[in-house]
PDB file of C-alpha atoms and ligand atoms in Angstrom:
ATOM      1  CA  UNK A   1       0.000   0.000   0.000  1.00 34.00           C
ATOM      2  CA  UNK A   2       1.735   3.225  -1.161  1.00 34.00           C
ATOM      3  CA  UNK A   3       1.912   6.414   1.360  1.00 34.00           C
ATOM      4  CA  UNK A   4       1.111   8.374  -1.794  1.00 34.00           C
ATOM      5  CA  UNK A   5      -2.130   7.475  -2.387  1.00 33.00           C
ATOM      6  CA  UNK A   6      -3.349   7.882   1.394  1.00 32.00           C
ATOM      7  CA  UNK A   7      -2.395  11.327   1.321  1.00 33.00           C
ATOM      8  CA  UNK A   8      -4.187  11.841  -1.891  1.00 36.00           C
ATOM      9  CA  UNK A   9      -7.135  10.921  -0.400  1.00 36.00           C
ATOM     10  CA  UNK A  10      -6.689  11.918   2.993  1.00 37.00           C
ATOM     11  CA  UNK A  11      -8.403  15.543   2.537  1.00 45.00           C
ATOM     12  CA  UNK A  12     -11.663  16.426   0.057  1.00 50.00           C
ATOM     13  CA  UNK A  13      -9.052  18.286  -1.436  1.00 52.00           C
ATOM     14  CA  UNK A  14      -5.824  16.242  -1.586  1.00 52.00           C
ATOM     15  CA  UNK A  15      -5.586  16.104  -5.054  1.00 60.00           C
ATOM     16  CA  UNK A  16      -6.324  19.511  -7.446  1.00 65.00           C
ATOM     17  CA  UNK A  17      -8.719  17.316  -9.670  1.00 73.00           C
ATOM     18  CA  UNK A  18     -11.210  18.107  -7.063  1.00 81.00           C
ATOM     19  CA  UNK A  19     -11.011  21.777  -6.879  1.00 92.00           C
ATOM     20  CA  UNK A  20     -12.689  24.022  -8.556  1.00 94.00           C
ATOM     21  CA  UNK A  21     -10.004  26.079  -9.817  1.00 96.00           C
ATOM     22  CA  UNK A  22     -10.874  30.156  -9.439  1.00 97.00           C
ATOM     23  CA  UNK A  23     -11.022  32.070 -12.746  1.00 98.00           C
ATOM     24  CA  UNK A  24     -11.662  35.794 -13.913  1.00 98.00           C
ATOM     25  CA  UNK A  25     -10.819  38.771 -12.513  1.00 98.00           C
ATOM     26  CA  UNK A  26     -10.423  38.624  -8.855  1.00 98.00           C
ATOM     27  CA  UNK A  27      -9.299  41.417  -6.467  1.00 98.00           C
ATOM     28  CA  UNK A  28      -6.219  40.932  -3.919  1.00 98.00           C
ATOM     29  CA  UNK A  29      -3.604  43.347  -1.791  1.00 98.00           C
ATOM     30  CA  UNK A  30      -0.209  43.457  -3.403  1.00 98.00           C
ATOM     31  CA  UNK A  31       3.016  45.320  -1.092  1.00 98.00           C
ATOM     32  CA  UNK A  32       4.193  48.437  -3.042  1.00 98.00           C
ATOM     33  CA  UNK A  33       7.543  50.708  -2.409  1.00 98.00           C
ATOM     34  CA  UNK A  34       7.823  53.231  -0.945  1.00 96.00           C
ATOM     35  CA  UNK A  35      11.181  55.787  -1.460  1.00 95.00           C
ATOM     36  CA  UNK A  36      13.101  56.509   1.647  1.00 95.00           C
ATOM     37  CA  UNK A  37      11.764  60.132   3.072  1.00 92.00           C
ATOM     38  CA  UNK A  38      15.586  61.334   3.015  1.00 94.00           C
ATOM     39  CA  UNK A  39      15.900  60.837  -0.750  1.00 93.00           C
ATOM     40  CA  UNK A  40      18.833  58.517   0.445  1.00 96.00           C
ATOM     41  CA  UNK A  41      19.389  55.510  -2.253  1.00 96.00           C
ATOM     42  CA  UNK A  42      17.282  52.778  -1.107  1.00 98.00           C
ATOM     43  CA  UNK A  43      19.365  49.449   0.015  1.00 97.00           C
ATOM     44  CA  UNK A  44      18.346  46.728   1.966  1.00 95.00           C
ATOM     45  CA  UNK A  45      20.896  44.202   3.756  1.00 96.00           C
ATOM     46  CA  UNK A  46      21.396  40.748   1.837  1.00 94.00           C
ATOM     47  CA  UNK A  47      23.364  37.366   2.685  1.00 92.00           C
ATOM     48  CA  UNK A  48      25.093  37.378   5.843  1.00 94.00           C
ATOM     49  CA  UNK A  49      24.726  40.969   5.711  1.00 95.00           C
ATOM     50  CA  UNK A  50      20.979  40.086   7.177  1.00 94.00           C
ATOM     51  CA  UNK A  51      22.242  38.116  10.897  1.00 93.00           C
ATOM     52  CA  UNK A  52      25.118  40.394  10.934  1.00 93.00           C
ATOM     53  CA  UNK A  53      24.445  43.406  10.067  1.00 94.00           C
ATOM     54  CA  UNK A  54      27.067  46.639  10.497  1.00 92.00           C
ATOM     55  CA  UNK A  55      27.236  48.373  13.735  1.00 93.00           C
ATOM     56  CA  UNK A  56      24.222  50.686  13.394  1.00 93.00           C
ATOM     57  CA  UNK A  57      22.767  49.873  10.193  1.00 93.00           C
ATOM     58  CA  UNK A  58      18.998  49.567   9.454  1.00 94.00           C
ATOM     59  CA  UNK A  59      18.165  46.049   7.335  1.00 95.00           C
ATOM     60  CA  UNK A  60      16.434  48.481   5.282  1.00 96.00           C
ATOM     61  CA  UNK A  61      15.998  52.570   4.649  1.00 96.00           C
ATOM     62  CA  UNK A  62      12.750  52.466   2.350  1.00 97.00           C
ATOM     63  CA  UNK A  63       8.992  51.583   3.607  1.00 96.00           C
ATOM     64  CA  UNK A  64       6.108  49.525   1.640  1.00 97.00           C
ATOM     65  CA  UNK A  65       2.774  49.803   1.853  1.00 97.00           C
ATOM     66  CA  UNK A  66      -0.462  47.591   0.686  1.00 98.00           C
ATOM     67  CA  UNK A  67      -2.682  48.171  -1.766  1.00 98.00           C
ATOM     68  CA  UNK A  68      -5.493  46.882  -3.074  1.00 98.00           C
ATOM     69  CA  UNK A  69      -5.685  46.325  -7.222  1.00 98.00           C
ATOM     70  CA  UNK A  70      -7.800  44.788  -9.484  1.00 98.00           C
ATOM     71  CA  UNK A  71      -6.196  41.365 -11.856  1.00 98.00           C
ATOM     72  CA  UNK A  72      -7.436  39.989 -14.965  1.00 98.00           C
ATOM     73  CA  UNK A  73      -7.035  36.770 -16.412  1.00 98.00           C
ATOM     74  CA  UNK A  74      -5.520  36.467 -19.670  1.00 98.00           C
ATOM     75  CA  UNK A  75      -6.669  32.814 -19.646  1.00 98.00           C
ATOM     76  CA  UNK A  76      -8.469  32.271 -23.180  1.00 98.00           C
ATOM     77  CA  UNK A  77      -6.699  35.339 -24.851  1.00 98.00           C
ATOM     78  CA  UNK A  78      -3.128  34.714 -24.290  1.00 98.00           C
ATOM     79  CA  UNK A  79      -2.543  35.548 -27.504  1.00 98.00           C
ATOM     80  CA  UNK A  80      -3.019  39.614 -27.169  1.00 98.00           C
ATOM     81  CA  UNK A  81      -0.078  39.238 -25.404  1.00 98.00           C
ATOM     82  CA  UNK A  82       3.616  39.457 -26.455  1.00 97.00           C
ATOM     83  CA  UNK A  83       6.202  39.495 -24.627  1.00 98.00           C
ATOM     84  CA  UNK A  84       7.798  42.773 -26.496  1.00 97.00           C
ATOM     85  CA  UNK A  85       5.135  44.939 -25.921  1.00 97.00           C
ATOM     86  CA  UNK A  86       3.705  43.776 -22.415  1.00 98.00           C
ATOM     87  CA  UNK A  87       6.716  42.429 -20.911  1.00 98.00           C
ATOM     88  CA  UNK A  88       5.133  39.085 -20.449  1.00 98.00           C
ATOM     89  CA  UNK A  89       4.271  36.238 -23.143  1.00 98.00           C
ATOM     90  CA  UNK A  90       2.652  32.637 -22.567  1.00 98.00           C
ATOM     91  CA  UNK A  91       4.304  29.351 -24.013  1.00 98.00           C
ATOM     92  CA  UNK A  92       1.470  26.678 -24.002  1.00 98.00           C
ATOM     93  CA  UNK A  93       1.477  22.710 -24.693  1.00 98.00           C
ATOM     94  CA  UNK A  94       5.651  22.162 -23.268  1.00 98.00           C
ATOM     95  CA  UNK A  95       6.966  18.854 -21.769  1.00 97.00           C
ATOM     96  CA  UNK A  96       9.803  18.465 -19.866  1.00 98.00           C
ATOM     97  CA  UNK A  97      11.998  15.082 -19.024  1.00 98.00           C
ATOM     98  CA  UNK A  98      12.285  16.576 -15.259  1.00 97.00           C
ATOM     99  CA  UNK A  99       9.493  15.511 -13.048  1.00 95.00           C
ATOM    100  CA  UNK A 100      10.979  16.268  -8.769  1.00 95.00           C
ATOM    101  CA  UNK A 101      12.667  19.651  -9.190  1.00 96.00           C
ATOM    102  CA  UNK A 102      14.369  18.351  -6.178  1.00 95.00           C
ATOM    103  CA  UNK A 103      17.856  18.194  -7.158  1.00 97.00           C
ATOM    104  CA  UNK A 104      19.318  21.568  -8.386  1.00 97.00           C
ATOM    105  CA  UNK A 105      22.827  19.801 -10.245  1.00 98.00           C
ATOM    106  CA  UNK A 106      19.874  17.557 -12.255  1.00 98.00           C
ATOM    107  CA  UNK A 107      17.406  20.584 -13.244  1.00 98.00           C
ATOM    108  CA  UNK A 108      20.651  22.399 -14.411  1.00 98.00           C
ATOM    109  CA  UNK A 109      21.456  18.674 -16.757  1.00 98.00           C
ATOM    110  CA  UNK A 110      17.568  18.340 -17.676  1.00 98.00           C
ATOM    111  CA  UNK A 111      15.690  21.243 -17.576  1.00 98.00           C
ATOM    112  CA  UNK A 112      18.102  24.286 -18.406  1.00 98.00           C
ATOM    113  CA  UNK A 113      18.602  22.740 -21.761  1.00 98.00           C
ATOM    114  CA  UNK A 114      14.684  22.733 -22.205  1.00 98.00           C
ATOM    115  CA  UNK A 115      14.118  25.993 -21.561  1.00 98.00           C
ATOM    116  CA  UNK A 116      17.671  27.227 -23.732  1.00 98.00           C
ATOM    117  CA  UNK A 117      15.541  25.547 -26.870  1.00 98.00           C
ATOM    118  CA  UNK A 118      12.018  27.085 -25.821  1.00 98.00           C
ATOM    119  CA  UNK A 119      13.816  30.658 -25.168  1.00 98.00           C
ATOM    120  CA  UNK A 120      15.261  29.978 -28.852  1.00 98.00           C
ATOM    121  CA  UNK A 121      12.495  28.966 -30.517  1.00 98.00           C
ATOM    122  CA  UNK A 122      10.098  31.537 -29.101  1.00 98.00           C
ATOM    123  CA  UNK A 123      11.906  34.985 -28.308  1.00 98.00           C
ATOM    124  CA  UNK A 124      11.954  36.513 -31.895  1.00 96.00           C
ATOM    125  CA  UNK A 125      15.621  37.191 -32.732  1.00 97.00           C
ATOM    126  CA  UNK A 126      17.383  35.165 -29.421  1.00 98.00           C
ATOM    127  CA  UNK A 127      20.841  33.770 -31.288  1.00 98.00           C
ATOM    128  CA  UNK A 128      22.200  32.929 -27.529  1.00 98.00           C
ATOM    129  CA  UNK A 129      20.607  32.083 -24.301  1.00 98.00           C
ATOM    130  CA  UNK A 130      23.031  31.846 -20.844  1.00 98.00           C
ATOM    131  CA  UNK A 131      20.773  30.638 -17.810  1.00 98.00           C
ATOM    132  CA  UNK A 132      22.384  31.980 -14.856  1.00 97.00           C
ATOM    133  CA  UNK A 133      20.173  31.047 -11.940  1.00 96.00           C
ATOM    134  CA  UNK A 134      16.744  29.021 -10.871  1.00 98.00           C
ATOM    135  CA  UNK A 135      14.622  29.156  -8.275  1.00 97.00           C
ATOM    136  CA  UNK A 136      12.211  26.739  -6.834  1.00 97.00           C
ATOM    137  CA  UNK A 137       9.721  27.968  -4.696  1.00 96.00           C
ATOM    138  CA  UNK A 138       6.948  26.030  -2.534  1.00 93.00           C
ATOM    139  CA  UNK A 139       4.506  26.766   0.050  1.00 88.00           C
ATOM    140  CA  UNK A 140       5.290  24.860   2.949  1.00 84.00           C
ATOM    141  CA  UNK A 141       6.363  26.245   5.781  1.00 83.00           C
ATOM    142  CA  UNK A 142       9.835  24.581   6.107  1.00 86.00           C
ATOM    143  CA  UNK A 143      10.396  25.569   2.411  1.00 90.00           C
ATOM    144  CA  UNK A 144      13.992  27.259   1.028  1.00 91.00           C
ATOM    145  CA  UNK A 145      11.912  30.002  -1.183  1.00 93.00           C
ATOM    146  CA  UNK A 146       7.969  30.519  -0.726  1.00 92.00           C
ATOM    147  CA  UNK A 147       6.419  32.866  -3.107  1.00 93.00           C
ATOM    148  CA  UNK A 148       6.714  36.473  -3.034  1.00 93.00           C
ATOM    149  CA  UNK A 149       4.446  38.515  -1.998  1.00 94.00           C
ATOM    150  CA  UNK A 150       6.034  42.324  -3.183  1.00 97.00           C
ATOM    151  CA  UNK A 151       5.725  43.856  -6.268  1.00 98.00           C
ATOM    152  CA  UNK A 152       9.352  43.813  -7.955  1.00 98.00           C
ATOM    153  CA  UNK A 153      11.435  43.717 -10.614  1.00 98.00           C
ATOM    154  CA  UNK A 154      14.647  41.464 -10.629  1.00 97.00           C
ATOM    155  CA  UNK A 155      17.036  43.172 -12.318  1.00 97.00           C
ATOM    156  CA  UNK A 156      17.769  47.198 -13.497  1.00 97.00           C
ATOM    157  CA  UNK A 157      19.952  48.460 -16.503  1.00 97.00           C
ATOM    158  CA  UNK A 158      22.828  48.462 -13.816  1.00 96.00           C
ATOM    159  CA  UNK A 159      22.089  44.499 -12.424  1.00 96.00           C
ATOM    160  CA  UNK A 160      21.502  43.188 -16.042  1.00 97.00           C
ATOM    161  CA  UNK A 161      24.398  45.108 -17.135  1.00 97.00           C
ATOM    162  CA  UNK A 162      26.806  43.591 -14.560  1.00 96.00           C
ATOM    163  CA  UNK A 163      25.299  40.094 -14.564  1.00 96.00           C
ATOM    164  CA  UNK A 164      26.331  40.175 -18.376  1.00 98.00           C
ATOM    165  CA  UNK A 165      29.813  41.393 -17.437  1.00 97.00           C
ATOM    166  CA  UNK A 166      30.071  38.748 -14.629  1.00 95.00           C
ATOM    167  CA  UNK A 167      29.014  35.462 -16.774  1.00 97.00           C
ATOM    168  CA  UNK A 168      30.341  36.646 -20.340  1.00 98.00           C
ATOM    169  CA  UNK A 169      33.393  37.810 -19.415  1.00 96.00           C
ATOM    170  CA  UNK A 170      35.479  38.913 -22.275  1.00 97.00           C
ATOM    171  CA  UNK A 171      33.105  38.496 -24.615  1.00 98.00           C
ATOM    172  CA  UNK A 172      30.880  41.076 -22.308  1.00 98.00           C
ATOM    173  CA  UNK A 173      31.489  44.561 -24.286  1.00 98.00           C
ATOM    174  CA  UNK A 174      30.513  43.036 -27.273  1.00 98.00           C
ATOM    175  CA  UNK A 175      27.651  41.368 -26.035  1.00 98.00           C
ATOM    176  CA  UNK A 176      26.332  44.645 -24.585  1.00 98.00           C
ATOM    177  CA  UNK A 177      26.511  46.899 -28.343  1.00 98.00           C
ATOM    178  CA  UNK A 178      23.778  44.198 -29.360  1.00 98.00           C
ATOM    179  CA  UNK A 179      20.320  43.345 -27.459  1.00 98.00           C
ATOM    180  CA  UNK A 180      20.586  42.096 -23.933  1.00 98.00           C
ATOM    181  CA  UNK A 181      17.091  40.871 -22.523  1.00 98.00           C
ATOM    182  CA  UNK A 182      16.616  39.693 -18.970  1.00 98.00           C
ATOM    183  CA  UNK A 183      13.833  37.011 -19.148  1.00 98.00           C
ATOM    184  CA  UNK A 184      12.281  34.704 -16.323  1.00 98.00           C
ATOM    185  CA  UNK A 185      11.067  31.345 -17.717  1.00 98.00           C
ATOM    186  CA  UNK A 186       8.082  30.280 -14.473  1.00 98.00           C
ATOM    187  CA  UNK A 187       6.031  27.207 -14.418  1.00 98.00           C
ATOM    188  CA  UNK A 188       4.320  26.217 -11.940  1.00 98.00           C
ATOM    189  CA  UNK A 189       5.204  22.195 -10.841  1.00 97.00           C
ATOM    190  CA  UNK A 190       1.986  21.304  -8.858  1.00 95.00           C
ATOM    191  CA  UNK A 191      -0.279  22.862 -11.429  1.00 95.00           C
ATOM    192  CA  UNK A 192      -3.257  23.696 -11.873  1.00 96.00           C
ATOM    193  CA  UNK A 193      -2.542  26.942  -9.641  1.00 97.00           C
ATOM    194  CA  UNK A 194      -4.925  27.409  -7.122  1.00 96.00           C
ATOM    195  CA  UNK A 195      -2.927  29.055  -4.419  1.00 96.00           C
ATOM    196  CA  UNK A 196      -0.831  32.154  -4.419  1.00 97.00           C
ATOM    197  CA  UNK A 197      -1.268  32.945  -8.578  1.00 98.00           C
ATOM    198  CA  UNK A 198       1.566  35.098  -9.641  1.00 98.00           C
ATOM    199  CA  UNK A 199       0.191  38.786 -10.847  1.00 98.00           C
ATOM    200  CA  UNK A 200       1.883  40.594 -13.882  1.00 98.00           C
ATOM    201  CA  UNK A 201       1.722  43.961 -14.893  1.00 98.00           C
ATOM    202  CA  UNK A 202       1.826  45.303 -18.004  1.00 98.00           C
ATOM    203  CA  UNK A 203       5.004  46.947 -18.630  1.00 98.00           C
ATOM    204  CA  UNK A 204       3.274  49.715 -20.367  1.00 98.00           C
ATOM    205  CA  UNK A 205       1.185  50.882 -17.716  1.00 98.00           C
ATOM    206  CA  UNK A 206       3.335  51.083 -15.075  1.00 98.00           C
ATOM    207  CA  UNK A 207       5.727  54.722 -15.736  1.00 98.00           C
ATOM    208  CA  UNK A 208       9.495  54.664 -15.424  1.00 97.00           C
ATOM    209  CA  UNK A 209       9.170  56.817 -12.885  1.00 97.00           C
ATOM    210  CA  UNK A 210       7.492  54.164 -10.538  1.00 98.00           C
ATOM    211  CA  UNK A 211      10.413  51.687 -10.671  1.00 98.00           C
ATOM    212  CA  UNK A 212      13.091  52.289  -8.018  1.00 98.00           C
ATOM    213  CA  UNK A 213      16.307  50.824  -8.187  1.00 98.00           C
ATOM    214  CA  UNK A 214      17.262  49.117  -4.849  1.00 98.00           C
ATOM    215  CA  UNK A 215      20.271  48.131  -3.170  1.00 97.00           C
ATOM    216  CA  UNK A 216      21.055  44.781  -1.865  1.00 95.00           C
ATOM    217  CA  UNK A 217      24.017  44.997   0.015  1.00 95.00           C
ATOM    218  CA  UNK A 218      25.856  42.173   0.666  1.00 94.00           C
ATOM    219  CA  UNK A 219      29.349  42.139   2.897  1.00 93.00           C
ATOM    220  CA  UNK A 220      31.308  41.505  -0.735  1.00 93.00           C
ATOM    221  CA  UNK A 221      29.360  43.498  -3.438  1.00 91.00           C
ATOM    222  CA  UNK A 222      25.865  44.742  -3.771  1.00 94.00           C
ATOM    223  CA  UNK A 223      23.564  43.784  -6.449  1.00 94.00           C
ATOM    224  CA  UNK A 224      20.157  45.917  -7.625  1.00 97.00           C
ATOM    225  CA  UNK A 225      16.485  45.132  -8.153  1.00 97.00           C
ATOM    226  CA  UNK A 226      13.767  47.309  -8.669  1.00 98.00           C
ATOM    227  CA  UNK A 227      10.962  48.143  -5.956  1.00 98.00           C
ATOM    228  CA  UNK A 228       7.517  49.312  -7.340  1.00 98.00           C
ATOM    229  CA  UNK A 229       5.289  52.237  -6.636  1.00 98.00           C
ATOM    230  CA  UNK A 230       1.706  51.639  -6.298  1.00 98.00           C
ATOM    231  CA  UNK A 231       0.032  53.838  -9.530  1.00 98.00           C
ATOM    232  CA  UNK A 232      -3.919  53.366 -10.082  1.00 98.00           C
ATOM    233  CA  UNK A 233      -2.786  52.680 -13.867  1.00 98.00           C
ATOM    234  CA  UNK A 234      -0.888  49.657 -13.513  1.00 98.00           C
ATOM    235  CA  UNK A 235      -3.071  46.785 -15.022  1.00 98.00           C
ATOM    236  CA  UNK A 236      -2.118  43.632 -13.309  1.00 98.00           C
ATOM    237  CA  UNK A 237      -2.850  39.960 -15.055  1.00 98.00           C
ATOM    238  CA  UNK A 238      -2.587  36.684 -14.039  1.00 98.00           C
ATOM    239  CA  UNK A 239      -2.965  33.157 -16.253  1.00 98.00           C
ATOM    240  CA  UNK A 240      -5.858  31.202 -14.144  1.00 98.00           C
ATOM    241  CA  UNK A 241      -5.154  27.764 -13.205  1.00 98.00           C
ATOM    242  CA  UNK A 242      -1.334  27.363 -15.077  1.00 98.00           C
ATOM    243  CA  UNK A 243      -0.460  24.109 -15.677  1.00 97.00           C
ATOM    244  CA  UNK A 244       2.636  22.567 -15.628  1.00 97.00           C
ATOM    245  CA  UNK A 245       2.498  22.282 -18.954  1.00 98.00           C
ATOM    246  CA  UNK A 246       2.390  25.918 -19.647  1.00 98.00           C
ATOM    247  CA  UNK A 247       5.235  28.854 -19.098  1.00 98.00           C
ATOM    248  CA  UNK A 248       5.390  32.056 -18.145  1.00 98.00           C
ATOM    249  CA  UNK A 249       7.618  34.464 -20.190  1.00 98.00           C
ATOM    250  CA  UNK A 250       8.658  37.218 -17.566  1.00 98.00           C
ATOM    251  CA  UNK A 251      10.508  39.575 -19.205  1.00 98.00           C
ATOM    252  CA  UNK A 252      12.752  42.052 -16.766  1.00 98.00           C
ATOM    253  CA  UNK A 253      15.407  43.978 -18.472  1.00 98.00           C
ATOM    254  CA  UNK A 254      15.468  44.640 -22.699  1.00 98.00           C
ATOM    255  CA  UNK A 255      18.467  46.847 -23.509  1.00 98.00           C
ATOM    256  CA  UNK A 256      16.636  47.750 -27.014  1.00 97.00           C
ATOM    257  CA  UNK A 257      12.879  48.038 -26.483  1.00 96.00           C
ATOM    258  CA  UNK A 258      12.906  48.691 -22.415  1.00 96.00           C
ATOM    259  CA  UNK A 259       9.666  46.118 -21.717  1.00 98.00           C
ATOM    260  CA  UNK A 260       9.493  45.046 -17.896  1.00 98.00           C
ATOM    261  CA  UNK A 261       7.367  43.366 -15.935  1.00 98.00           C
ATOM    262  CA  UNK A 262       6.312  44.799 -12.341  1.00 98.00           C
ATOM    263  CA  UNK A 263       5.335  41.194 -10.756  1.00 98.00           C
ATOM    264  CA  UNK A 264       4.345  39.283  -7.259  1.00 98.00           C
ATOM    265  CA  UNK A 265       2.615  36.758  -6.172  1.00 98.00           C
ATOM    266  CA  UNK A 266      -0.823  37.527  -4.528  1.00 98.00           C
ATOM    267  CA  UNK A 267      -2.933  35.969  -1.947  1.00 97.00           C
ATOM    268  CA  UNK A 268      -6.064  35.232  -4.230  1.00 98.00           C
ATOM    269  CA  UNK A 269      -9.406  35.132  -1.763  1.00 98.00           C
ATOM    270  CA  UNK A 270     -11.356  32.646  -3.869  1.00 98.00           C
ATOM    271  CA  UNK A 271      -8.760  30.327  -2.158  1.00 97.00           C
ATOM    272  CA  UNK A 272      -9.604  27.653   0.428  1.00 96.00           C
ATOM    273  CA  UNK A 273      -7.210  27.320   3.093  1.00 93.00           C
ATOM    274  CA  UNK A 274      -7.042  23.191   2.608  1.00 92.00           C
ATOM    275  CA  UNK A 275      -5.901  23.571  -1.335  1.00 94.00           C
ATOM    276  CA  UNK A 276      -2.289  22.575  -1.834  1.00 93.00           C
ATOM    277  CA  UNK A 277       0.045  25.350  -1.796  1.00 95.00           C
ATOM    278  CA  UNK A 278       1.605  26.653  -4.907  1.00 96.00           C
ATOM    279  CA  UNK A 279       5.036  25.222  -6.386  1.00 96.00           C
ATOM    280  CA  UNK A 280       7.095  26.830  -8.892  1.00 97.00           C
ATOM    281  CA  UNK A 281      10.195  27.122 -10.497  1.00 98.00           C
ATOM    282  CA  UNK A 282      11.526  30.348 -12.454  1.00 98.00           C
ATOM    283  CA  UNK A 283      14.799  30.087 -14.659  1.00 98.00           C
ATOM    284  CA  UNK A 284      16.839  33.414 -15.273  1.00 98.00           C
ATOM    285  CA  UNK A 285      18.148  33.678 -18.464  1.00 98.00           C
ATOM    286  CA  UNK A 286      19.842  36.348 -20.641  1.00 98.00           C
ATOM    287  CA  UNK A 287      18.853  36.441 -23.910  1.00 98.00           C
ATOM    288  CA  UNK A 288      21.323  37.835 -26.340  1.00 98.00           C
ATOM    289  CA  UNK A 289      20.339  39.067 -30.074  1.00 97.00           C
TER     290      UNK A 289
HETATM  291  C1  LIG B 301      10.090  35.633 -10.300  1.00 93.41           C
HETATM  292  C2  LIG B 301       9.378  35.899  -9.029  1.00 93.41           C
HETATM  293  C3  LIG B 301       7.836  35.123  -7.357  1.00 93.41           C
HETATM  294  C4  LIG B 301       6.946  33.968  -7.095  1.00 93.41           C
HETATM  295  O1  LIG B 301       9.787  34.613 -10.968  1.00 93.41           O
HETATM  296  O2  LIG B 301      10.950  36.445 -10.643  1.00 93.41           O
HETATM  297  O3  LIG B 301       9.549  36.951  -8.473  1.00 93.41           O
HETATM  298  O4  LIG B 301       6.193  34.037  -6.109  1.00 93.41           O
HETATM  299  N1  LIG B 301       8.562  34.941  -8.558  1.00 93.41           N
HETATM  300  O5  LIG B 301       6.995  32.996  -7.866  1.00 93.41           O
HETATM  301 FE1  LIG B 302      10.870  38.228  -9.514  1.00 93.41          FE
END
């Protein structure tokens, strides 16, 4: 008798075929930025930076705030999306010969290679992909990474333009007169999603002028995301009940065009507390031409 399939049926709701996954728009509270009242550059404290912090020094100089926004589903019109113009795009009908995600030295031998060929065969003009960095994220409460609940970008002009000079090396400066993107491959791996959706916003609505560069000071260097202002235009999407069959384009830096994505996760309210908790992985990849 296998352990598996007493869990499964252990709850109403131990397996997703027996939810009734939410779709349409739905309402939720996303965490904004919020610029340090000094004007000072915002930082927070990263690594070991975070137990130990200097003598004196606040984990963070900038405040966020909660606000409530409005999401749509682009489920059934994914194609009105592209990834050029919104900053997100939707890849549907992929397998993938890795299964546990449990093992990061395997997922770099079986899955990085997937997503190098989808990234190819889907980003119009991508000669070269380097995938730098993965994460896997689940819900439990003993869980590495859980999802993230703060609207954010992962990567500015001067992150995406280091992270090129840091894995190209030589062949950076050349690299850098052509088209860099920044681009987040996401899938969910207990799909469908019913828990903790992640919310996109177009990069069109959302102003340069809400995106804040922010520190993340670590004892040996200090690396740079982007915080986001709340701004009543931003129109926020999510892709109802993802699959693991389906992926999430999540583009965050584009040296030629400038599409980003503002994204977070968000705590939808059609959700029961007793429906599994979301899993994901997102691959980071540059995308050079
Ligand atoms: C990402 C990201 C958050 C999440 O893919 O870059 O921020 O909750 N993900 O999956
Ligand atoms: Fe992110």
């Amino acid at each position: 008798m296998s352990t598996t399939t007493e869990t499964q049926t252990s709850t109403k709701f131990g397996t997703t075929a027996d939810i009734p996954i939410p779709r349409g728009e739905t309402q939720s509270t996303l965490t904004f930025f919020a610029a340090p009242t000094d004007g000072a550059k915002p930082y927070n404290l990263a690594g070991d930076n975070v137990d130990n912090p200097p003598p004196g020094v606040p984990q963070r100089n900038y405040n966020e705030f909660t606000h409530d926004v409005t999401i749509q589903d682009i489920r059934g019109r994914e194609q009105e999306f592209d990834i050029n113009v919104n900053g997100f795009g939707t890849i549907s009908n992929i397998s993938s010969e890795e299964k546990l995600f449990d093992d990061d030295e395997r997922i770099e031998r079986v899955y990085y290679p997937e997503i190098e060929k989808l990234l190819l065969d889907n980003v119009d003009g991508a000669k070269r992909i380097f995938l730098f960095d993965h994460t896997v994220r689940r819900s439990n409460p003993g869980a590495k990474r859980a999802p993230v609940n703060r609207a954010h970008i992962d990567q500015t002009t001067k992150s995406a333009t280091a992270r090129v000079h840091h894995h190209m090396g030589a062949e950076a400066d050349d690299l850098l007169k052509d088209r860099v993107r920044l681009i987040n491959v996401w899938r969910p791996l207990n799909g469908p999603v019913v828990a903790s959706p992640l919310a996109y916003a177009d990069s069109r609505s959302v102003p340069d002028e809400d995106i804040v560069g922010v520190e993340h000071r670590y004892p040996d260097r200090t690396g740079e995301t982007a915080g986001v202002k709340y701004t009543e235009q931003a129109k926020w999407h999510y892709w109802s009940g993802m699959t693991n069959e389906e992926r999430l384009l999540l583009q965050c830096y584009d040296s030629k065009d400038g599409a980003r994505t503002p994204h977070s996760a968000f705590v939808d309210p059609r959700t029961r507390t007793e429906w599994p908790g979301r899993e994901s992985i997102e691959v980071r990849a540059l995308v050079f031409g």
